[in-house]
Amino acid sequence: SYFQNACALYEQKEYQDCIDFIDYDIFQNEKVDLSDDRIADLYYLKAESCFELEDYGEAVKAFKKVFQHGGQKSEFYRDYAIALAYNDELDKAKEVLDHAEDYQIADDSLLYARGEIEKSSGNTDKAEEAFRDCISKSENEELIMRSYVMLSELAKDSGNLSKERNVLQEAKEVLPVSRQMVILERLIQVDIDLADAGKTSYRNEAIELLQEVIDQGWDTYETYNNLVILNEKQGNLTEAQNALDTMKEQFGDDYNIE
């Protein structure tokens, strides 16, 4: 149950809360008796939470704890290599992947990790090639989604909004709905950026995508805030008011609504 609570915090993107829960509510709780396998899993969650918070040094330290407790899952080594790359330990990251067969890392995980390392090294062409290879060879929906996200970031970093949008549109067509939340969020932002750059028709697409987010139950305050702004800019005043009314019902205590 403790592990499930930690997983829930991570999945809810409450990364600091996840770290604190693991460190204090689990590891400092004398009543909790854990096997080495479960401790390794918890350190992996901590490492991933640190990574999401961009605290790559702490992520690397947590990964080392994973292996001290016998963690042997392929994703542990894959994500350890990625954390090393983001922590500017590129030689060590490459060393981990050079011994991938010893760690029994699956080919798709290896390709994804190489893409991340090449991206960190500034080798955008090689990174794009690795992510594309991962997409074509993998049956792992999570890895495919992550590869598309990385491809969109490469396009964004190059300042090519149209290419970024094309990548995300492709991802939306390929991935099942259950894997599309991050893709939709990014696609909405690209449409907003394109509209702000003068291509105002993209606001209509962003509005449609926001409705998809709502239909899937992924809506937040920001979802309705964007709907109000986009509809107002497009002259859809009734729709803007409807979104504002929903905001007041769901987030009435937020002073920004008034």
CSV table of C-alpha atoms in Angstrom, one decimal:
chain,number,residue,atom,x,y,z
A,1,SER,CA,0.0,0.0,0.0
A,2,TYR,CA,2.9,2.4,0.7
A,3,PHE,CA,4.4,1.6,-2.7
A,4,GLN,CA,1.0,2.2,-4.4
A,5,ASN,CA,0.7,5.6,-2.6
A,6,ALA,CA,4.1,6.6,-3.8
A,7,CYS,CA,3.1,5.5,-7.4
A,8,ALA,CA,-0.1,7.5,-7.2
A,9,LEU,CA,1.8,10.7,-6.2
A,10,TYR,CA,4.2,10.2,-9.1
A,11,GLU,CA,1.4,9.6,-11.6
A,12,GLN,CA,-0.3,12.8,-10.3
A,13,LYS,CA,2.9,14.6,-11.0
A,14,GLU,CA,3.3,15.5,-7.3
A,15,TYR,CA,7.0,14.8,-7.6
A,16,GLN,CA,8.3,16.5,-4.5
A,17,ASP,CA,5.5,15.0,-2.4
A,18,CYS,CA,6.4,11.6,-3.9
A,19,ILE,CA,10.1,12.1,-2.8
A,20,ASP,CA,9.1,13.2,0.7
A,21,PHE,CA,6.7,10.3,1.1
A,22,ILE,CA,9.4,7.8,0.1
A,23,ASP,CA,12.1,9.4,2.3
A,24,TYR,CA,10.0,10.1,5.4
A,25,ASP,CA,6.9,8.0,5.4
A,26,ILE,CA,8.5,4.8,4.1
A,27,PHE,CA,12.3,4.8,4.7
A,28,GLN,CA,12.1,6.3,8.1
A,29,ASN,CA,9.1,4.3,9.2
A,30,GLU,CA,10.3,1.4,11.4
A,31,LYS,CA,7.0,-0.4,11.0
A,32,VAL,CA,7.5,-0.8,7.2
A,33,ASP,CA,9.3,-4.0,6.3
A,34,LEU,CA,10.4,-4.0,2.7
A,35,SER,CA,12.2,-6.5,0.5
A,36,ASP,CA,15.2,-5.4,-1.5
A,37,ASP,CA,13.2,-5.6,-4.7
A,38,ARG,CA,10.6,-3.2,-3.4
A,39,ILE,CA,13.2,-0.8,-2.0
A,40,ALA,CA,14.8,-0.8,-5.5
A,41,ASP,CA,11.4,0.1,-7.0
A,42,LEU,CA,10.9,2.9,-4.5
A,43,TYR,CA,14.4,4.4,-5.2
A,44,TYR,CA,13.5,4.2,-8.9
A,45,LEU,CA,10.3,6.2,-8.3
A,46,LYS,CA,12.4,8.7,-6.3
A,47,ALA,CA,15.0,8.9,-9.1
A,48,GLU,CA,12.3,9.5,-11.7
A,49,SER,CA,10.7,12.2,-9.5
A,50,CYS,CA,14.0,13.9,-9.1
A,51,PHE,CA,14.5,13.8,-12.8
A,52,GLU,CA,11.1,15.4,-13.5
A,53,LEU,CA,12.1,18.1,-11.1
A,54,GLU,CA,15.3,18.6,-13.2
A,55,ASP,CA,17.4,17.7,-10.1
A,56,TYR,CA,19.6,15.3,-12.2
A,57,GLY,CA,22.3,15.0,-9.6
A,58,GLU,CA,19.9,13.6,-7.0
A,59,ALA,CA,18.3,11.4,-9.7
A,60,VAL,CA,21.7,9.8,-10.3
A,61,LYS,CA,22.3,9.3,-6.6
A,62,ALA,CA,18.9,7.6,-6.3
A,63,PHE,CA,19.6,5.4,-9.3
A,64,LYS,CA,22.8,4.2,-7.6
A,65,LYS,CA,20.7,3.2,-4.6
A,66,VAL,CA,18.4,1.2,-7.0
A,67,PHE,CA,21.4,-0.9,-8.0
A,68,GLN,CA,22.7,-1.2,-4.5
A,69,HIS,CA,19.5,-3.0,-3.7
A,70,GLY,CA,19.7,-5.4,-6.6
A,71,GLY,CA,17.5,-3.6,-9.1
A,72,GLN,CA,17.9,-5.3,-12.5
A,73,LYS,CA,14.9,-4.1,-14.6
A,74,SER,CA,15.9,-2.9,-18.1
A,75,GLU,CA,14.1,0.4,-17.6
A,76,PHE,CA,16.4,1.1,-14.5
A,77,TYR,CA,19.5,1.0,-16.7
A,78,ARG,CA,17.8,2.9,-19.5
A,79,ASP,CA,16.7,5.8,-17.3
A,80,TYR,CA,19.9,5.8,-15.3
A,81,ALA,CA,21.8,6.4,-18.6
A,82,ILE,CA,19.5,9.2,-19.5
A,83,ALA,CA,19.9,10.8,-16.0
A,84,LEU,CA,23.6,10.6,-16.4
A,85,ALA,CA,23.4,12.3,-19.8
A,86,TYR,CA,21.3,15.1,-18.4
A,87,ASN,CA,23.7,15.4,-15.5
A,88,ASP,CA,26.5,16.1,-18.0
A,89,GLU,CA,28.1,12.7,-17.4
A,90,LEU,CA,28.0,11.7,-21.0
A,91,ASP,CA,30.9,9.3,-20.9
A,92,LYS,CA,29.4,7.4,-18.1
A,93,ALA,CA,26.0,7.4,-19.8
A,94,LYS,CA,27.6,5.9,-23.0
A,95,GLU,CA,29.5,3.4,-20.9
A,96,VAL,CA,26.2,2.2,-19.3
A,97,LEU,CA,24.7,1.7,-22.8
A,98,ASP,CA,27.8,0.1,-24.2
A,99,HIS,CA,27.2,-2.7,-21.6
A,100,ALA,CA,23.5,-2.9,-22.5
A,101,GLU,CA,23.6,-6.6,-23.3
A,102,ASP,CA,24.9,-7.3,-19.8
A,103,TYR,CA,21.9,-5.4,-18.4
A,104,GLN,CA,19.5,-7.1,-20.8
A,105,ILE,CA,18.1,-3.8,-22.0
A,106,ALA,CA,15.5,-4.3,-24.8
A,107,ASP,CA,16.4,-2.9,-28.2
A,108,ASP,CA,13.7,-0.2,-28.1
A,109,SER,CA,14.8,1.0,-24.6
A,110,LEU,CA,18.4,1.1,-25.9
A,111,LEU,CA,17.4,3.2,-28.9
A,112,TYR,CA,15.4,5.6,-26.8
A,113,ALA,CA,18.2,6.0,-24.3
A,114,ARG,CA,20.7,6.6,-27.2
A,115,GLY,CA,18.3,9.3,-28.5
A,116,GLU,CA,18.3,11.1,-25.2
A,117,ILE,CA,22.1,10.9,-24.9
A,118,GLU,CA,22.6,12.2,-28.5
A,119,LYS,CA,20.1,15.0,-27.7
A,120,SER,CA,22.0,16.0,-24.6
A,121,SER,CA,25.2,15.9,-26.7
A,122,GLY,CA,23.7,18.3,-29.2
A,123,ASN,CA,23.7,15.7,-32.0
A,124,THR,CA,20.2,16.4,-33.2
A,125,ASP,CA,20.3,14.4,-36.4
A,126,LYS,CA,21.5,11.2,-34.6
A,127,ALA,CA,18.9,11.9,-31.8
A,128,GLU,CA,16.1,12.1,-34.3
A,129,GLU,CA,17.2,9.0,-36.0
A,130,ALA,CA,17.3,7.0,-32.7
A,131,PHE,CA,13.8,8.2,-31.7
A,132,ARG,CA,12.4,7.3,-35.1
A,133,ASP,CA,14.0,3.9,-34.9
A,134,CYS,CA,12.5,3.4,-31.5
A,135,ILE,CA,9.0,4.3,-32.8
A,136,SER,CA,9.3,1.9,-35.7
A,137,LYS,CA,10.6,-1.0,-33.7
A,138,SER,CA,8.9,-0.7,-30.3
A,139,GLU,CA,5.5,-2.0,-29.2
A,140,ASN,CA,5.8,-0.2,-25.9
A,141,GLU,CA,3.2,2.6,-26.0
A,142,GLU,CA,5.0,4.6,-23.2
A,143,LEU,CA,8.3,4.5,-25.1
A,144,ILE,CA,6.6,5.4,-28.4
A,145,MET,CA,4.9,8.4,-26.7
A,146,ARG,CA,8.1,9.5,-25.1
A,147,SER,CA,9.9,9.3,-28.4
A,148,TYR,CA,7.4,11.5,-30.1
A,149,VAL,CA,7.7,14.0,-27.2
A,150,MET,CA,11.4,14.1,-27.7
A,151,LEU,CA,11.0,14.5,-31.5
A,152,SER,CA,8.7,17.5,-30.8
A,153,GLU,CA,11.3,19.0,-28.4
A,154,LEU,CA,14.0,18.7,-31.1
A,155,ALA,CA,11.7,20.5,-33.5
A,156,LYS,CA,10.8,23.1,-30.9
A,157,ASP,CA,14.5,23.7,-30.0
A,158,SER,CA,15.2,24.4,-33.7
A,159,GLY,CA,12.4,27.0,-33.8
A,160,ASN,CA,10.4,25.0,-36.3
A,161,LEU,CA,6.8,25.2,-35.0
A,162,SER,CA,5.3,23.6,-38.1
A,163,LYS,CA,7.5,20.6,-37.8
A,164,GLU,CA,6.8,20.3,-34.1
A,165,ARG,CA,3.0,20.4,-34.9
A,166,ASN,CA,3.4,17.7,-37.6
A,167,VAL,CA,5.2,15.4,-35.2
A,168,LEU,CA,2.6,15.8,-32.5
A,169,GLN,CA,-0.2,15.4,-35.1
A,170,GLU,CA,1.4,12.1,-36.2
A,171,ALA,CA,1.7,11.0,-32.5
A,172,LYS,CA,-2.0,11.8,-32.0
A,173,GLU,CA,-2.9,9.5,-35.0
A,174,VAL,CA,-0.6,6.7,-33.9
A,175,LEU,CA,-1.1,6.5,-30.1
A,176,PRO,CA,-4.2,5.2,-28.3
A,177,VAL,CA,-6.3,7.9,-26.6
A,178,SER,CA,-5.1,6.7,-23.2
A,179,ARG,CA,-1.5,7.8,-24.1
A,180,GLN,CA,-2.4,11.2,-25.6
A,181,MET,CA,-2.7,13.6,-22.7
A,182,VAL,CA,0.9,14.9,-22.9
A,183,ILE,CA,0.6,15.0,-26.7
A,184,LEU,CA,-2.6,17.0,-26.6
A,185,GLU,CA,-1.1,19.5,-24.1
A,186,ARG,CA,1.9,20.1,-26.3
A,187,LEU,CA,-0.2,20.3,-29.5
A,188,ILE,CA,-2.5,22.9,-28.0
A,189,GLN,CA,0.5,25.0,-27.0
A,190,VAL,CA,2.0,24.7,-30.5
A,191,ASP,CA,-1.4,25.8,-32.0
A,192,ILE,CA,-1.5,28.8,-29.6
A,193,ASP,CA,2.1,29.7,-30.6
A,194,LEU,CA,1.3,29.5,-34.3
A,195,ALA,CA,-1.9,31.6,-33.8
A,196,ASP,CA,0.1,34.2,-31.9
A,197,ALA,CA,2.6,34.3,-34.8
A,198,GLY,CA,-0.2,35.3,-37.1
A,199,LYS,CA,-1.9,32.0,-38.2
A,200,THR,CA,-5.1,32.7,-36.3
A,201,SER,CA,-7.0,29.7,-37.7
A,202,TYR,CA,-4.9,27.4,-35.4
A,203,ARG,CA,-6.9,28.8,-32.5
A,204,ASN,CA,-9.9,26.9,-33.7
A,205,GLU,CA,-8.0,23.7,-33.7
A,206,ALA,CA,-6.7,24.5,-30.2
A,207,ILE,CA,-10.3,25.0,-29.0
A,208,GLU,CA,-11.2,21.6,-30.5
A,209,LEU,CA,-8.3,19.9,-28.8
A,210,LEU,CA,-9.1,21.5,-25.4
A,211,GLN,CA,-12.6,20.0,-25.7
A,212,GLU,CA,-11.0,16.6,-26.3
A,213,VAL,CA,-9.0,17.1,-23.1
A,214,ILE,CA,-12.3,17.9,-21.3
A,215,ASP,CA,-14.0,14.9,-22.8
A,216,GLN,CA,-11.2,12.6,-21.5
A,217,GLY,CA,-11.5,14.0,-18.0
A,218,TRP,CA,-8.0,15.6,-18.1
A,219,ASP,CA,-9.3,19.1,-17.7
A,220,THR,CA,-7.7,21.6,-15.2
A,221,TYR,CA,-8.0,25.2,-14.4
A,222,GLU,CA,-5.6,26.0,-17.3
A,223,THR,CA,-7.8,24.1,-19.7
A,224,TYR,CA,-10.8,26.4,-19.2
A,225,ASN,CA,-8.5,29.5,-18.9
A,226,ASN,CA,-7.2,28.8,-22.4
A,227,LEU,CA,-10.7,28.2,-23.7
A,228,VAL,CA,-11.9,31.6,-22.4
A,229,ILE,CA,-8.9,33.4,-23.9
A,230,LEU,CA,-9.0,31.6,-27.3
A,231,ASN,CA,-12.7,31.9,-27.7
A,232,GLU,CA,-12.6,35.6,-26.8
A,233,LYS,CA,-9.8,36.2,-29.4
A,234,GLN,CA,-11.9,34.3,-32.0
A,235,GLY,CA,-15.0,36.4,-31.2
A,236,ASN,CA,-16.8,33.4,-29.7
A,237,LEU,CA,-18.2,35.3,-26.8
A,238,THR,CA,-20.9,32.9,-25.8
A,239,GLU,CA,-18.4,30.0,-25.7
A,240,ALA,CA,-16.0,32.1,-23.7
A,241,GLN,CA,-18.7,32.9,-21.2
A,242,ASN,CA,-19.7,29.2,-20.9
A,243,ALA,CA,-16.1,28.3,-20.2
A,244,LEU,CA,-15.9,31.1,-17.6
A,245,ASP,CA,-19.0,29.9,-15.9
A,246,THR,CA,-17.6,26.3,-15.7
A,247,MET,CA,-14.4,27.8,-14.2
A,248,LYS,CA,-16.4,29.5,-11.5
A,249,GLU,CA,-18.3,26.3,-10.7
A,250,GLN,CA,-15.1,24.2,-10.5
A,251,PHE,CA,-12.5,26.7,-9.3
A,252,GLY,CA,-14.5,29.4,-7.7
A,253,ASP,CA,-12.0,30.1,-5.0
A,254,ASP,CA,-9.4,31.2,-7.6
A,255,TYR,CA,-9.1,35.0,-7.6
A,256,ASN,CA,-8.1,35.2,-11.2
A,257,ILE,CA,-11.6,34.1,-12.4
A,258,GLU,CA,-13.2,37.3,-11.1
